[in-house]
């Protein structure tokens, strides 16, 4: 009978200790580090507003007039210039002798070409000149305009848990309740 009594006492003790262990376990326990999670009521949630300067590019375009020059060559002077160079070269070759003969031929060709070109321009009535023209062009410029913008940089959340008020900052508005971590440890 002694062993039956011991067995009953042992079973009763195990049952009582086991029920205490089940009573201490809460569905809110998340880890083995004795931390529990619960929900607290949010009292207020105020946005934290920062003011930032934003640069916006603005492109402005307008119509303008651009002037340019065109060098006009006298027309019909090619054959006269060539004929003058040939005649001048022949005359220069007749004038020089020895090594100076080549120099006289080149000088005669250059002088003859200039005279032939001038004669052709006078005969055709055309002169060298510069013509000035204009054309419309679009010009653009990019400038930057600054303006201030409000940016929400988080929320200052006041919540109440077990009769105590707490304040924290969060990156989002939590709504009506906030999940809190409850860490119970013995005061040592």
PDB file of C-alpha atoms in Angstrom, residues 15-92:
ATOM      1  CA  UNK A  15      -0.514  17.149 -12.143  1.00  0.00           C
ATOM      2  CA  UNK A  16      -0.373  20.259  -9.925  1.00  0.00           C
ATOM      3  CA  UNK A  17       3.050  21.312 -11.225  1.00  0.00           C
ATOM      4  CA  UNK A  18       1.995  20.663 -14.799  1.00  0.00           C
ATOM      5  CA  UNK A  19      -1.172  22.781 -14.457  1.00  0.00           C
ATOM      6  CA  UNK A  20       0.895  25.658 -13.029  1.00  0.00           C
ATOM      7  CA  UNK A  21       3.212  25.389 -16.005  1.00  0.00           C
ATOM      8  CA  UNK A  22       0.224  25.512 -18.371  1.00  0.00           C
ATOM      9  CA  UNK A  23      -1.284  28.440 -16.475  1.00  0.00           C
ATOM     10  CA  UNK A  24       1.968  30.438 -16.804  1.00  0.00           C
ATOM     11  CA  UNK A  25       2.095  29.850 -20.527  1.00  0.00           C
ATOM     12  CA  UNK A  26       0.442  32.657 -22.381  1.00  0.00           C
ATOM     13  CA  UNK A  27      -0.444  32.634 -26.077  1.00  0.00           C
ATOM     14  CA  UNK A  28       1.409  35.941 -26.341  1.00  0.00           C
ATOM     15  CA  UNK A  29       4.815  34.417 -25.538  1.00  0.00           C
ATOM     16  CA  UNK A  30       6.886  34.554 -28.681  1.00  0.00           C
ATOM     17  CA  UNK A  31      10.364  33.393 -27.726  1.00  0.00           C
ATOM     18  CA  UNK A  32      12.276  31.499 -25.137  1.00  0.00           C
ATOM     19  CA  UNK A  33      13.912  34.697 -23.858  1.00  0.00           C
ATOM     20  CA  UNK A  34      10.880  35.332 -21.611  1.00  0.00           C
ATOM     21  CA  UNK A  35       9.660  38.202 -23.762  1.00  0.00           C
ATOM     22  CA  UNK A  36       5.957  38.414 -24.346  1.00  0.00           C
ATOM     23  CA  UNK A  37       4.007  40.544 -26.745  1.00  0.00           C
ATOM     24  CA  UNK A  38       0.760  42.291 -26.053  1.00  0.00           C
ATOM     25  CA  UNK A  39      -1.254  45.156 -27.528  1.00  0.00           C
ATOM     26  CA  UNK A  40      -1.566  48.661 -26.115  1.00  0.00           C
ATOM     27  CA  UNK A  41      -4.198  51.282 -26.961  1.00  0.00           C
ATOM     28  CA  UNK A  42      -2.941  54.221 -29.049  1.00  0.00           C
ATOM     29  CA  UNK A  43      -3.874  57.545 -27.461  1.00  0.00           C
ATOM     30  CA  UNK A  44      -2.577  59.781 -30.256  1.00  0.00           C
ATOM     31  CA  UNK A  45      -0.524  59.588 -33.422  1.00  0.00           C
ATOM     32  CA  UNK A  46       0.956  62.851 -34.709  1.00  0.00           C
ATOM     33  CA  UNK A  47       2.898  63.109 -37.953  1.00  0.00           C
ATOM     34  CA  UNK A  48       6.467  64.372 -37.737  1.00  0.00           C
ATOM     35  CA  UNK A  49       6.695  66.924 -40.541  1.00  0.00           C
ATOM     36  CA  UNK A  50       9.947  68.084 -42.131  1.00  0.00           C
ATOM     37  CA  UNK A  51      10.196  70.910 -44.638  1.00  0.00           C
ATOM     38  CA  UNK A  52      12.505  70.246 -47.560  1.00  0.00           C
ATOM     39  CA  UNK A  53      13.608  72.469 -50.425  1.00  0.00           C
ATOM     40  CA  UNK A  54      12.913  70.926 -53.816  1.00  0.00           C
ATOM     41  CA  UNK A  55      14.664  72.160 -56.969  1.00  0.00           C
ATOM     42  CA  UNK A  56      12.539  71.861 -60.094  1.00  0.00           C
ATOM     43  CA  UNK A  57      14.092  72.375 -63.532  1.00  0.00           C
ATOM     44  CA  UNK A  58      12.184  74.765 -65.798  1.00  0.00           C
ATOM     45  CA  UNK A  59      13.026  74.944 -69.497  1.00  0.00           C
ATOM     46  CA  UNK A  60      12.294  78.226 -71.227  1.00  0.00           C
ATOM     47  CA  UNK A  61      12.499  78.516 -75.034  1.00  0.00           C
ATOM     48  CA  UNK A  62      12.107  81.484 -77.384  1.00  0.00           C
ATOM     49  CA  UNK A  63      12.547  82.345 -81.056  1.00  0.00           C
ATOM     50  CA  UNK A  64      15.597  84.364 -82.014  1.00  0.00           C
ATOM     51  CA  UNK A  65      17.263  85.521 -85.250  1.00  0.00           C
ATOM     52  CA  UNK A  66      20.745  84.305 -86.080  1.00  0.00           C
ATOM     53  CA  UNK A  67      22.873  86.194 -88.593  1.00  0.00           C
ATOM     54  CA  UNK A  68      25.552  84.540 -90.686  1.00  0.00           C
ATOM     55  CA  UNK A  69      27.856  85.578 -93.537  1.00  0.00           C
ATOM     56  CA  UNK A  70      28.477  83.925 -96.858  1.00  0.00           C
ATOM     57  CA  UNK A  71      31.607  84.780 -98.828  1.00  0.00           C
ATOM     58  CA  UNK A  72      30.553  85.213-102.439  1.00  0.00           C
ATOM     59  CA  UNK A  73      33.098  84.316-105.067  1.00  0.00           C
ATOM     60  CA  UNK A  74      33.105  86.141-108.338  1.00  0.00           C
ATOM     61  CA  UNK A  75      31.524  83.923-110.986  1.00  0.00           C
ATOM     62  CA  UNK A  76      33.214  82.972-114.262  1.00  0.00           C
ATOM     63  CA  UNK A  77      36.760  83.817-113.164  1.00  0.00           C
ATOM     64  CA  UNK A  78      38.188  80.285-113.430  1.00  0.00           C
ATOM     65  CA  UNK A  79      39.075  80.225-117.156  1.00  0.00           C
ATOM     66  CA  UNK A  80      40.497  83.782-117.047  1.00  0.00           C
ATOM     67  CA  UNK A  81      42.672  82.908-114.061  1.00  0.00           C
ATOM     68  CA  UNK A  82      44.051  79.774-115.749  1.00  0.00           C
ATOM     69  CA  UNK A  83      44.747  81.545-119.033  1.00  0.00           C
ATOM     70  CA  UNK A  84      46.520  84.371-117.161  1.00  0.00           C
ATOM     71  CA  UNK A  85      48.676  81.842-115.250  1.00  0.00           C
ATOM     72  CA  UNK A  86      49.725  80.072-118.469  1.00  0.00           C
ATOM     73  CA  UNK A  87      50.591  83.337-120.294  1.00  0.00           C
ATOM     74  CA  UNK A  88      52.435  84.674-117.232  1.00  0.00           C
ATOM     75  CA  UNK A  89      54.374  81.406-116.893  1.00  0.00           C
ATOM     76  CA  UNK A  90      55.474  81.516-120.523  1.00  0.00           C
ATOM     77  CA  UNK A  91      56.564  85.159-120.265  1.00  0.00           C
ATOM     78  CA  UNK A  92      58.406  84.480-116.986  1.00  0.00           C
TER      79      UNK A  92
END
